[in-house]
C-alpha cells in the first residue's frame, strides 16, 4: 500500500472545495502555496474583479511511526482568504465570512472521512486569525484557518 500524498489531498480540495459554486462566487483565484515575495511579483494572479481577492492553501504531510511497523499520516492544511482592504473596512468581515464558507464546505462536502480518504478531520478549534498584509503596495485583510487530517494506521 502506498502512502497517501499531499497531491491527493490537494486534488480533493480542487474538486470539492475550490470548484464549488460558493467559493467561485467569492473568487476564482486560488494559490496553492504560501504568499511570498516571489508571489508578490505575480500580483495579477491574485486578483479577482480587478482587486486583490484570493484563497491560498498549503498541504503538508507528516509521518508518525507506530508500534508493529505501522504508520499514521498527518496532513496539515493551512487556508487563508485575502481580500483588498477597502476604505470602509467591509472586506474585513468578508474574509471572515469566506473562511467560514470554507469551513462549512469542508463539513458538508467532505465530511469527517472525506469519502474514506482520511480517518479523521480536525478543524481549528478557535476562530480564524485576521491580519492586515501588504501585497505590492496595497493593503489587504487576510484570514487564516487550519485543518488536521489523519490517515488511519497501516502497514506499507
Short mmCIF file of N, CA and C in Angstrom, two decimals, residues 1-5 61-75 117 119 150-156:
data_model
loop_
_atom_site.label_atom_id
_atom_site.label_comp_id
_atom_site.label_asym_id
_atom_site.label_seq_id
_atom_site.Cartn_x
_atom_site.Cartn_y
_atom_site.Cartn_z
N UNK A 1 0.85 -1.18 0.00
CA UNK A 1 0.00 0.00 0.00
C UNK A 1 0.89 1.25 0.00
N UNK A 2 0.64 2.16 -0.89
CA UNK A 2 1.41 3.39 -0.97
C UNK A 2 0.84 4.43 -0.02
N UNK A 3 1.71 5.30 0.44
CA UNK A 3 1.26 6.40 1.30
C UNK A 3 0.35 7.34 0.51
N UNK A 4 -0.63 7.89 1.18
CA UNK A 4 -1.45 8.95 0.59
C UNK A 4 -0.55 10.18 0.45
N UNK A 5 -0.65 10.86 -0.67
CA UNK A 5 0.23 12.00 -0.93
C UNK A 5 -0.48 13.33 -0.69
N UNK A 61 2.57 17.06 4.77
CA UNK A 61 2.35 15.73 5.36
C UNK A 61 3.43 15.41 6.37
N UNK A 62 3.02 14.82 7.48
CA UNK A 62 3.93 14.27 8.46
C UNK A 62 3.67 12.78 8.59
N UNK A 63 4.72 12.02 8.88
CA UNK A 63 4.60 10.57 9.04
C UNK A 63 4.98 10.21 10.46
N UNK A 64 4.08 9.54 11.16
CA UNK A 64 4.32 9.10 12.53
C UNK A 64 4.52 7.59 12.54
N UNK A 65 5.62 7.13 13.10
CA UNK A 65 5.89 5.70 13.20
C UNK A 65 5.22 5.16 14.46
N UNK A 66 4.46 4.08 14.28
CA UNK A 66 3.75 3.45 15.39
C UNK A 66 4.35 2.07 15.66
N UNK A 67 3.91 1.45 16.71
CA UNK A 67 4.38 0.11 17.03
C UNK A 67 3.90 -0.88 15.98
N UNK A 68 4.64 -1.97 15.82
CA UNK A 68 4.24 -3.03 14.90
C UNK A 68 4.48 -2.69 13.44
N UNK A 69 5.35 -1.73 13.17
CA UNK A 69 5.66 -1.39 11.79
C UNK A 69 4.56 -0.64 11.08
N UNK A 70 3.66 -0.04 11.85
CA UNK A 70 2.56 0.72 11.25
C UNK A 70 2.91 2.20 11.24
N UNK A 71 2.17 2.93 10.42
CA UNK A 71 2.39 4.37 10.29
C UNK A 71 1.06 5.11 10.34
N UNK A 72 1.13 6.34 10.78
CA UNK A 72 -0.03 7.24 10.74
C UNK A 72 0.42 8.48 9.98
N UNK A 73 -0.38 8.87 9.01
CA UNK A 73 -0.08 10.08 8.25
C UNK A 73 -0.92 11.23 8.79
N UNK A 74 -0.29 12.37 8.94
CA UNK A 74 -0.99 13.58 9.37
C UNK A 74 -0.79 14.62 8.27
N UNK A 75 -1.89 15.16 7.80
CA UNK A 75 -1.84 16.22 6.80
C UNK A 75 -2.26 17.51 7.46
N UNK A 117 -11.02 8.78 2.44
CA UNK A 117 -9.62 9.17 2.19
C UNK A 117 -8.85 9.35 3.49
N UNK A 119 -9.01 9.15 8.07
CA UNK A 119 -9.71 8.55 9.21
C UNK A 119 -10.47 9.62 9.99
N UNK A 150 -6.04 13.09 9.50
CA UNK A 150 -5.27 11.92 9.94
C UNK A 150 -5.70 10.72 9.11
N UNK A 151 -4.73 10.04 8.52
CA UNK A 151 -4.98 8.81 7.78
C UNK A 151 -4.78 7.65 8.75
N UNK A 152 -5.67 6.68 8.68
CA UNK A 152 -5.67 5.55 9.62
C UNK A 152 -4.33 4.82 9.64
N UNK A 153 -4.14 4.04 10.68
CA UNK A 153 -2.93 3.24 10.83
C UNK A 153 -2.84 2.22 9.71
N UNK A 154 -1.66 2.00 9.20
CA UNK A 154 -1.49 0.98 8.19
C UNK A 154 -0.04 0.54 8.12
N UNK A 155 0.15 -0.59 7.49
CA UNK A 155 1.48 -1.12 7.22
C UNK A 155 1.72 -1.00 5.73
N UNK A 156 2.85 -0.43 5.32
CA UNK A 156 3.11 -0.32 3.88
C UNK A 156 3.45 -1.68 3.27
#
